PDB file of C-alpha atoms and ligand atoms in Angstrom:
ATOM      1  CA  MET A   1     -21.916  -1.777 -52.944  1.00 52.00           C
ATOM      2  CA  LYS A   2     -20.761  -4.899 -51.711  1.00 62.00           C
ATOM      3  CA  PHE A   3     -17.015  -3.846 -51.830  1.00 60.00           C
ATOM      4  CA  LYS A   4     -18.090  -0.799 -49.716  1.00 65.00           C
ATOM      5  CA  THR A   5     -19.689  -2.374 -47.234  1.00 61.00           C
ATOM      6  CA  ILE A   6     -16.380  -4.968 -46.825  1.00 59.00           C
ATOM      7  CA  ILE A   7     -13.948  -1.775 -47.376  1.00 59.00           C
ATOM      8  CA  LEU A   8     -16.414  -0.068 -44.389  1.00 59.00           C
ATOM      9  CA  ALA A   9     -16.185  -2.791 -42.374  1.00 59.00           C
ATOM     10  CA  SER A  10     -12.603  -3.293 -42.637  1.00 60.00           C
ATOM     11  CA  ILE A  11     -11.991  -0.237 -41.528  1.00 56.00           C
ATOM     12  CA  LEU A  12     -14.459   0.292 -38.526  1.00 54.00           C
ATOM     13  CA  SER A  13     -12.659  -2.760 -37.271  1.00 57.00           C
ATOM     14  CA  ILE A  14      -9.132  -1.474 -37.180  1.00 53.00           C
ATOM     15  CA  SER A  15     -10.024   1.077 -36.093  1.00 52.00           C
ATOM     16  CA  THR A  16     -11.260  -0.466 -32.575  1.00 48.00           C
ATOM     17  CA  PHE A  17      -8.503  -3.059 -32.717  1.00 47.00           C
ATOM     18  CA  VAL A  18      -6.356   0.605 -32.755  1.00 45.00           C
ATOM     19  CA  ILE A  19      -8.205   2.034 -30.042  1.00 44.00           C
ATOM     20  CA  SER A  20      -8.566  -0.586 -27.352  1.00 44.00           C
ATOM     21  CA  TYR A  21      -4.557  -1.773 -28.451  1.00 41.00           C
ATOM     22  CA  LYS A  22      -4.038   1.976 -27.469  1.00 39.00           C
ATOM     23  CA  TYR A  23      -6.049   2.143 -24.151  1.00 39.00           C
ATOM     24  CA  ARG A  24      -4.738  -1.541 -23.272  1.00 38.00           C
ATOM     25  CA  ASP A  25      -2.728  -0.163 -20.396  1.00 39.00           C
ATOM     26  CA  LEU A  26      -5.990   2.506 -19.437  1.00 38.00           C
ATOM     27  CA  ASN A  27      -8.632  -0.663 -19.380  1.00 35.00           C
ATOM     28  CA  HIS A  28      -6.602  -2.726 -17.515  1.00 37.00           C
ATOM     29  CA  ASN A  29      -5.557   0.017 -14.106  1.00 39.00           C
ATOM     30  CA  PHE A  30      -9.702   0.852 -14.384  1.00 35.00           C
ATOM     31  CA  ALA A  31     -10.588  -3.388 -14.421  1.00 34.00           C
ATOM     32  CA  ASN A  32      -8.334  -3.473 -11.230  1.00 39.00           C
ATOM     33  CA  THR A  33      -9.770   0.293  -9.540  1.00 44.00           C
ATOM     34  CA  LYS A  34     -13.361  -1.223 -10.601  1.00 38.00           C
ATOM     35  CA  GLU A  35     -12.549  -4.897  -8.869  1.00 40.00           C
ATOM     36  CA  VAL A  36     -11.501  -3.047  -5.482  1.00 41.00           C
ATOM     37  CA  GLN A  37     -13.832   0.096  -5.638  1.00 48.00           C
ATOM     38  CA  ASP A  38     -15.361  -0.399  -2.494  1.00 65.00           C
ATOM     39  CA  ILE A  39     -12.986   1.667  -1.650  1.00 71.00           C
ATOM     40  CA  GLU A  40     -14.287   0.630   2.623  1.00 75.00           C
ATOM     41  CA  THR A  41     -12.784  -3.049   2.287  1.00 86.00           C
ATOM     42  CA  SER A  42      -9.584  -3.913   3.572  1.00 92.00           C
ATOM     43  CA  LEU A  43      -8.793  -4.835   0.111  1.00 93.00           C
ATOM     44  CA  ILE A  44      -8.618  -1.805  -1.582  1.00 93.00           C
ATOM     45  CA  LEU A  45      -5.723  -1.746  -3.833  1.00 95.00           C
ATOM     46  CA  VAL A  46      -3.594   1.694  -3.928  1.00 95.00           C
ATOM     47  CA  ASN A  47      -0.124   2.293  -5.596  1.00 94.00           C
ATOM     48  CA  LYS A  48       0.617   4.478  -8.796  1.00 91.00           C
ATOM     49  CA  GLU A  49      -1.398   3.366 -10.725  1.00 93.00           C
ATOM     50  CA  ASN A  50      -4.389   3.167  -8.487  1.00 94.00           C
ATOM     51  CA  PRO A  51      -4.397   6.297  -6.585  1.00 94.00           C
ATOM     52  CA  LEU A  52      -7.078   7.650  -3.991  1.00 94.00           C
ATOM     53  CA  ASP A  53      -9.635  10.599  -4.621  1.00 92.00           C
ATOM     54  CA  SER A  54      -7.773  13.229  -2.824  1.00 92.00           C
ATOM     55  CA  SER A  55     -11.028  14.052  -0.560  1.00 91.00           C
ATOM     56  CA  TYR A  56     -11.006  10.307   0.531  1.00 92.00           C
ATOM     57  CA  LYS A  57     -11.502   9.878   4.349  1.00 93.00           C
ATOM     58  CA  PRO A  58     -11.736   6.783   5.582  1.00 92.00           C
ATOM     59  CA  SER A  59     -14.963   6.507   7.794  1.00 89.00           C
ATOM     60  CA  ASN A  60     -14.495   4.863  12.005  1.00 92.00           C
ATOM     61  CA  LEU A  61     -10.973   6.473  12.443  1.00 96.00           C
ATOM     62  CA  VAL A  62      -9.544   5.342  15.979  1.00 97.00           C
ATOM     63  CA  LYS A  63      -6.546   6.038  18.075  1.00 98.00           C
ATOM     64  CA  PRO A  64      -4.569   2.562  18.595  1.00 98.00           C
ATOM     65  CA  ASN A  65      -3.748   1.871  22.160  1.00 98.00           C
ATOM     66  CA  ILE A  66      -0.400   1.051  21.466  1.00 98.00           C
ATOM     67  CA  PRO A  67       3.004   3.067  21.932  1.00 98.00           C
ATOM     68  CA  PHE A  68       3.995   5.697  19.193  1.00 98.00           C
ATOM     69  CA  VAL A  69       7.830   7.068  19.309  1.00 98.00           C
ATOM     70  CA  ASP A  70       7.672  11.039  20.969  1.00 97.00           C
ATOM     71  CA  SER A  71       7.943  12.451  17.391  1.00 95.00           C
ATOM     72  CA  ALA A  72       4.832  11.420  15.885  1.00 96.00           C
ATOM     73  CA  ASN A  73       2.568  13.677  14.488  1.00 96.00           C
ATOM     74  CA  ASP A  74      -0.399  13.236  16.510  1.00 97.00           C
ATOM     75  CA  ASP A  75      -2.914  13.474  13.502  1.00 95.00           C
ATOM     76  CA  GLU A  76      -0.903  10.524  12.510  1.00 97.00           C
ATOM     77  CA  LYS A  77      -1.859   8.201  15.222  1.00 98.00           C
ATOM     78  CA  PHE A  78      -5.089   6.991  13.620  1.00 98.00           C
ATOM     79  CA  MET A  79      -6.277   3.943  11.884  1.00 98.00           C
ATOM     80  CA  LYS A  80      -9.277   2.603  10.631  1.00 96.00           C
ATOM     81  CA  SER A  81     -11.487   0.498  13.342  1.00 95.00           C
ATOM     82  CA  ASP A  82     -10.681  -3.247  11.939  1.00 95.00           C
ATOM     83  CA  SER A  83      -6.914  -2.540  11.540  1.00 97.00           C
ATOM     84  CA  ALA A  84      -6.230  -0.821  14.814  1.00 98.00           C
ATOM     85  CA  ARG A  85      -7.524  -3.557  17.292  1.00 97.00           C
ATOM     86  CA  ALA A  86      -5.473  -5.459  14.695  1.00 98.00           C
ATOM     87  CA  VAL A  87      -2.279  -3.787  15.218  1.00 98.00           C
ATOM     88  CA  GLU A  88      -3.090  -3.804  19.200  1.00 98.00           C
ATOM     89  CA  GLU A  89      -2.376  -7.496  19.176  1.00 98.00           C
ATOM     90  CA  LEU A  90       0.643  -7.675  16.797  1.00 98.00           C
ATOM     91  CA  PHE A  91       2.021  -5.510  19.407  1.00 98.00           C
ATOM     92  CA  ASN A  92       0.634  -7.341  22.578  1.00 98.00           C
ATOM     93  CA  SER A  93       2.360 -10.061  21.243  1.00 98.00           C
ATOM     94  CA  ALA A  94       5.485  -9.213  20.031  1.00 98.00           C
ATOM     95  CA  GLU A  95       6.035  -7.238  23.601  1.00 98.00           C
ATOM     96  CA  GLN A  96       4.918 -10.845  24.900  1.00 98.00           C
ATOM     97  CA  GLU A  97       7.428 -11.950  22.913  1.00 98.00           C
ATOM     98  CA  GLY A  98      10.230 -10.018  24.497  1.00 98.00           C
ATOM     99  CA  ILE A  99      10.539  -7.771  20.636  1.00 98.00           C
ATOM    100  CA  LYS A 100       9.160  -3.393  21.718  1.00 98.00           C
ATOM    101  CA  LEU A 101       7.871  -2.405  18.543  1.00 98.00           C
ATOM    102  CA  LEU A 102       6.329   1.609  18.407  1.00 98.00           C
ATOM    103  CA  GLY A 103       4.369   2.987  16.034  1.00 98.00           C
ATOM    104  CA  MET A 104       5.730   5.659  13.798  1.00 98.00           C
ATOM    105  CA  SER A 105       3.082   7.264  11.153  1.00 97.00           C
ATOM    106  CA  ALA A 106      -0.508   5.717  10.324  1.00 98.00           C
ATOM    107  CA  TYR A 107      -3.174   6.996   8.680  1.00 97.00           C
ATOM    108  CA  ARG A 108      -1.833   9.902   6.576  1.00 97.00           C
ATOM    109  CA  SER A 109      -4.743  12.640   4.715  1.00 96.00           C
ATOM    110  CA  TYR A 110      -3.796  13.715   1.075  1.00 95.00           C
ATOM    111  CA  ASP A 111      -2.659  17.437   2.341  1.00 95.00           C
ATOM    112  CA  SER A 112      -0.271  15.599   4.752  1.00 94.00           C
ATOM    113  CA  GLN A 113       1.420  13.257   2.430  1.00 94.00           C
ATOM    114  CA  LYS A 114       1.728  16.061   0.267  1.00 94.00           C
ATOM    115  CA  ASN A 115       3.101  18.102   2.437  1.00 94.00           C
ATOM    116  CA  ILE A 116       5.581  14.950   3.526  1.00 93.00           C
ATOM    117  CA  TYR A 117       5.944  13.970  -0.372  1.00 95.00           C
ATOM    118  CA  TYR A 118       7.390  17.658  -1.366  1.00 96.00           C
ATOM    119  CA  ASN A 119       9.702  17.909   2.076  1.00 96.00           C
ATOM    120  CA  ARG A 120      11.390  14.566   0.613  1.00 95.00           C
ATOM    121  CA  ILE A 121      11.759  15.905  -2.595  1.00 96.00           C
ATOM    122  CA  ARG A 122      13.459  19.422  -0.564  1.00 97.00           C
ATOM    123  CA  HIS A 123      15.779  17.301   1.040  1.00 96.00           C
ATOM    124  CA  VAL A 124      16.755  13.755  -1.132  1.00 95.00           C
ATOM    125  CA  GLY A 125      16.020  15.532  -4.411  1.00 96.00           C
ATOM    126  CA  LYS A 126      12.688  14.042  -6.666  1.00 95.00           C
ATOM    127  CA  ILE A 127      14.218  10.497  -7.419  1.00 93.00           C
ATOM    128  CA  GLU A 128      15.301   9.271  -4.454  1.00 92.00           C
ATOM    129  CA  ALA A 129      11.799  10.913  -2.735  1.00 92.00           C
ATOM    130  CA  ASP A 130      10.058   8.507  -5.564  1.00 89.00           C
ATOM    131  CA  ARG A 131      11.726   5.401  -4.403  1.00 85.00           C
ATOM    132  CA  TYR A 132      10.844   5.511  -1.109  1.00 83.00           C
ATOM    133  CA  VAL A 133       7.556   8.510  -0.713  1.00 89.00           C
ATOM    134  CA  ALA A 134       4.261   8.246  -2.483  1.00 91.00           C
ATOM    135  CA  LYS A 135       2.705  11.252  -4.369  1.00 93.00           C
ATOM    136  CA  PRO A 136      -0.288  12.485  -2.656  1.00 94.00           C
ATOM    137  CA  GLY A 137      -3.453   9.985  -3.180  1.00 95.00           C
ATOM    138  CA  LYS A 138      -0.867   7.096  -4.162  1.00 94.00           C
ATOM    139  CA  SER A 139      -0.046   6.197  -0.549  1.00 94.00           C
ATOM    140  CA  GLU A 140      -1.801   3.893   1.128  1.00 94.00           C
ATOM    141  CA  HIS A 141      -1.084   5.808   4.584  1.00 96.00           C
ATOM    142  CA  GLN A 142      -4.490   7.662   3.450  1.00 96.00           C
ATOM    143  CA  THR A 143      -6.923   4.256   3.661  1.00 96.00           C
ATOM    144  CA  GLY A 144      -6.221   3.874   7.120  1.00 97.00           C
ATOM    145  CA  LEU A 145      -5.248   0.243   6.692  1.00 97.00           C
ATOM    146  CA  ALA A 146      -1.432   0.965   7.121  1.00 98.00           C
ATOM    147  CA  ILE A 147       1.122   1.756   9.768  1.00 98.00           C
ATOM    148  CA  ASP A 148       5.172   2.249  10.254  1.00 98.00           C
ATOM    149  CA  VAL A 149       6.715   0.888  13.507  1.00 98.00           C
ATOM    150  CA  THR A 150      10.097   1.017  14.868  1.00 98.00           C
ATOM    151  CA  ASN A 151      12.056   0.510  17.493  1.00 98.00           C
ATOM    152  CA  LYS A 152      13.652   1.889  20.556  1.00 96.00           C
ATOM    153  CA  GLY A 153      17.148   3.099  18.987  1.00 96.00           C
ATOM    154  CA  ARG A 154      14.408   3.646  15.109  1.00 96.00           C
ATOM    155  CA  TRP A 155      16.626   1.769  13.485  1.00 96.00           C
ATOM    156  CA  PHE A 156      14.042  -0.560  11.696  1.00 97.00           C
ATOM    157  CA  VAL A 157      16.115  -2.746   9.458  1.00 97.00           C
ATOM    158  CA  LYS A 158      16.024  -6.658   8.158  1.00 97.00           C
ATOM    159  CA  SER A 159      18.777  -7.714  10.309  1.00 97.00           C
ATOM    160  CA  THR A 160      17.324  -6.074  12.912  1.00 98.00           C
ATOM    161  CA  GLU A 161      14.892  -8.330  15.953  1.00 98.00           C
ATOM    162  CA  GLU A 162      12.644  -6.169  15.604  1.00 98.00           C
ATOM    163  CA  ALA A 163      12.438  -6.469  11.314  1.00 98.00           C
ATOM    164  CA  GLN A 164      12.422 -10.016  12.162  1.00 98.00           C
ATOM    165  CA  TRP A 165       9.832 -10.629  13.753  1.00 98.00           C
ATOM    166  CA  LEU A 166       7.240  -8.587  12.342  1.00 98.00           C
ATOM    167  CA  SER A 167       8.351 -10.401   9.054  1.00 98.00           C
ATOM    168  CA  GLU A 168       7.598 -13.646  10.325  1.00 98.00           C
ATOM    169  CA  ASN A 169       4.616 -13.069  12.360  1.00 98.00           C
ATOM    170  CA  ALA A 170       2.540  -9.617  10.613  1.00 98.00           C
ATOM    171  CA  HIS A 171       0.327 -12.011   8.910  1.00 98.00           C
ATOM    172  CA  ASN A 172      -1.321 -13.989  12.265  1.00 98.00           C
ATOM    173  CA  TYR A 173      -2.477 -10.574  12.779  1.00 98.00           C
ATOM    174  CA  GLY A 174      -3.981  -9.888   9.146  1.00 98.00           C
ATOM    175  CA  PHE A 175      -1.266  -7.692   7.816  1.00 98.00           C
ATOM    176  CA  ILE A 176       1.363  -8.204   5.425  1.00 98.00           C
ATOM    177  CA  ILE A 177       5.159  -6.556   5.321  1.00 98.00           C
ATOM    178  CA  ARG A 178       3.406  -4.639   1.852  1.00 98.00           C
ATOM    179  CA  TYR A 179       6.368  -3.350   0.277  1.00 97.00           C
ATOM    180  CA  PRO A 180       8.927  -6.717   0.196  1.00 97.00           C
ATOM    181  CA  GLU A 181      12.702  -6.797  -0.582  1.00 97.00           C
ATOM    182  CA  ASN A 182      13.156  -7.595  -4.272  1.00 97.00           C
ATOM    183  CA  LYS A 183       9.899  -6.829  -5.460  1.00 97.00           C
ATOM    184  CA  GLU A 184      10.291  -3.521  -6.573  1.00 94.00           C
ATOM    185  CA  ASP A 185       9.697  -4.136  -9.565  1.00 96.00           C
ATOM    186  CA  ILE A 186       6.473  -4.932  -8.424  1.00 96.00           C
ATOM    187  CA  THR A 187       4.726  -3.005  -5.966  1.00 95.00           C
ATOM    188  CA  GLY A 188       6.918   0.367  -7.740  1.00 91.00           C
ATOM    189  CA  VAL A 189       8.474   1.115  -3.981  1.00 92.00           C
ATOM    190  CA  ALA A 190      11.641   0.223  -2.602  1.00 92.00           C
ATOM    191  CA  TYR A 191      12.177  -2.314   0.499  1.00 96.00           C
ATOM    192  CA  GLU A 192      10.487  -1.050   3.479  1.00 96.00           C
ATOM    193  CA  PRO A 193      10.414  -3.960   6.651  1.00 98.00           C
ATOM    194  CA  TRP A 194       8.866  -1.092   8.928  1.00 98.00           C
ATOM    195  CA  HIS A 195       5.568  -0.270   6.930  1.00 98.00           C
ATOM    196  CA  ILE A 196       2.736  -3.011   7.633  1.00 98.00           C
ATOM    197  CA  ARG A 197      -0.047  -3.188   5.620  1.00 98.00           C
ATOM    198  CA  TYR A 198      -3.823  -5.178   6.984  1.00 98.00           C
ATOM    199  CA  VAL A 199      -5.705  -7.188   4.092  1.00 97.00           C
ATOM    200  CA  GLY A 200      -7.491  -9.327   6.812  1.00 96.00           C
ATOM    201  CA  LYS A 201      -5.692 -12.672   8.179  1.00 97.00           C
ATOM    202  CA  GLU A 202      -6.558 -15.237   5.538  1.00 96.00           C
ATOM    203  CA  THR A 203      -5.064 -12.682   2.926  1.00 96.00           C
ATOM    204  CA  ALA A 204      -2.178 -11.876   4.782  1.00 97.00           C
ATOM    205  CA  LYS A 205      -1.354 -15.552   5.327  1.00 97.00           C
ATOM    206  CA  LYS A 206      -1.693 -16.592   1.620  1.00 97.00           C
ATOM    207  CA  ILE A 207       0.323 -13.545   0.711  1.00 98.00           C
ATOM    208  CA  TYR A 208       2.808 -14.685   3.474  1.00 98.00           C
ATOM    209  CA  GLU A 209       2.886 -18.330   2.624  1.00 98.00           C
ATOM    210  CA  ASN A 210       2.779 -17.536  -1.474  1.00 97.00           C
ATOM    211  CA  LYS A 211       5.529 -15.168  -0.662  1.00 97.00           C
ATOM    212  CA  ILE A 212       3.960 -12.698  -3.494  1.00 97.00           C
ATOM    213  CA  THR A 213       2.615  -9.116  -3.116  1.00 98.00           C
ATOM    214  CA  PHE A 214      -0.559  -7.515  -2.521  1.00 97.00           C
ATOM    215  CA  GLU A 215       0.075  -6.618  -6.523  1.00 97.00           C
ATOM    216  CA  GLU A 216      -0.205  -9.817  -7.439  1.00 97.00           C
ATOM    217  CA  PHE A 217      -2.837 -11.146  -5.127  1.00 96.00           C
ATOM    218  CA  ILE A 218      -4.891  -8.717  -5.940  1.00 94.00           C
ATOM    219  CA  GLU A 219      -4.200  -9.958  -9.509  1.00 93.00           C
ATOM    220  CA  ASN A 220      -4.915 -13.505  -9.240  1.00 90.00           C
ATOM    221  CA  LYS A 221      -7.528 -13.232  -7.244  1.00 86.00           C
TER     222      LYS A 221
HETATM  223 ZN1  LIG B   1       4.646   3.763   5.405  1.00 83.92          ZN
END
């Protein structure tokens, strides 16, 4: 009888181990999502492992008072109010320093992201599309906290004065360069000097000073 109990206990503990090992990644991701599950906070983590629901639309979307490129889609000119005010402050300061920034695309609904993704696949194929365009639900643009900016020449690469100004100053206004260079293995997205994400001044400063990604910040919070 005693022997049987030992065998039974062993089987139970082995299967518990096997099950928890099998689901370790799921648990990890769940923990991550849970930590930021208040989706109205500016610290929500959205990436390939932490998608937003297709029905999620942020509350208090407003149109920031900044110049947009002529081709900007009217539906994509909105941001959550805190980030909208912050981006206005950022654009104004840039202008005072002789840097002219333009908005391209801010909030994108799940459906709008879906269209962008499938259009991109049609143009450049799936592999290349996956490097730059998030799948629907996995884009930060759905949070209303992110905006893609550009310059007059619509050539926003690292070497331009606008991109340099943005990388050195965005944190002072609560924004981070969300997909930095050489961090693709962590963020899952190629370097995008034009995509800024609002996280609030305190967090932005920490991320900037420690040269870390938002994923690393959340992980070590
Ligand atoms: Zn973007």
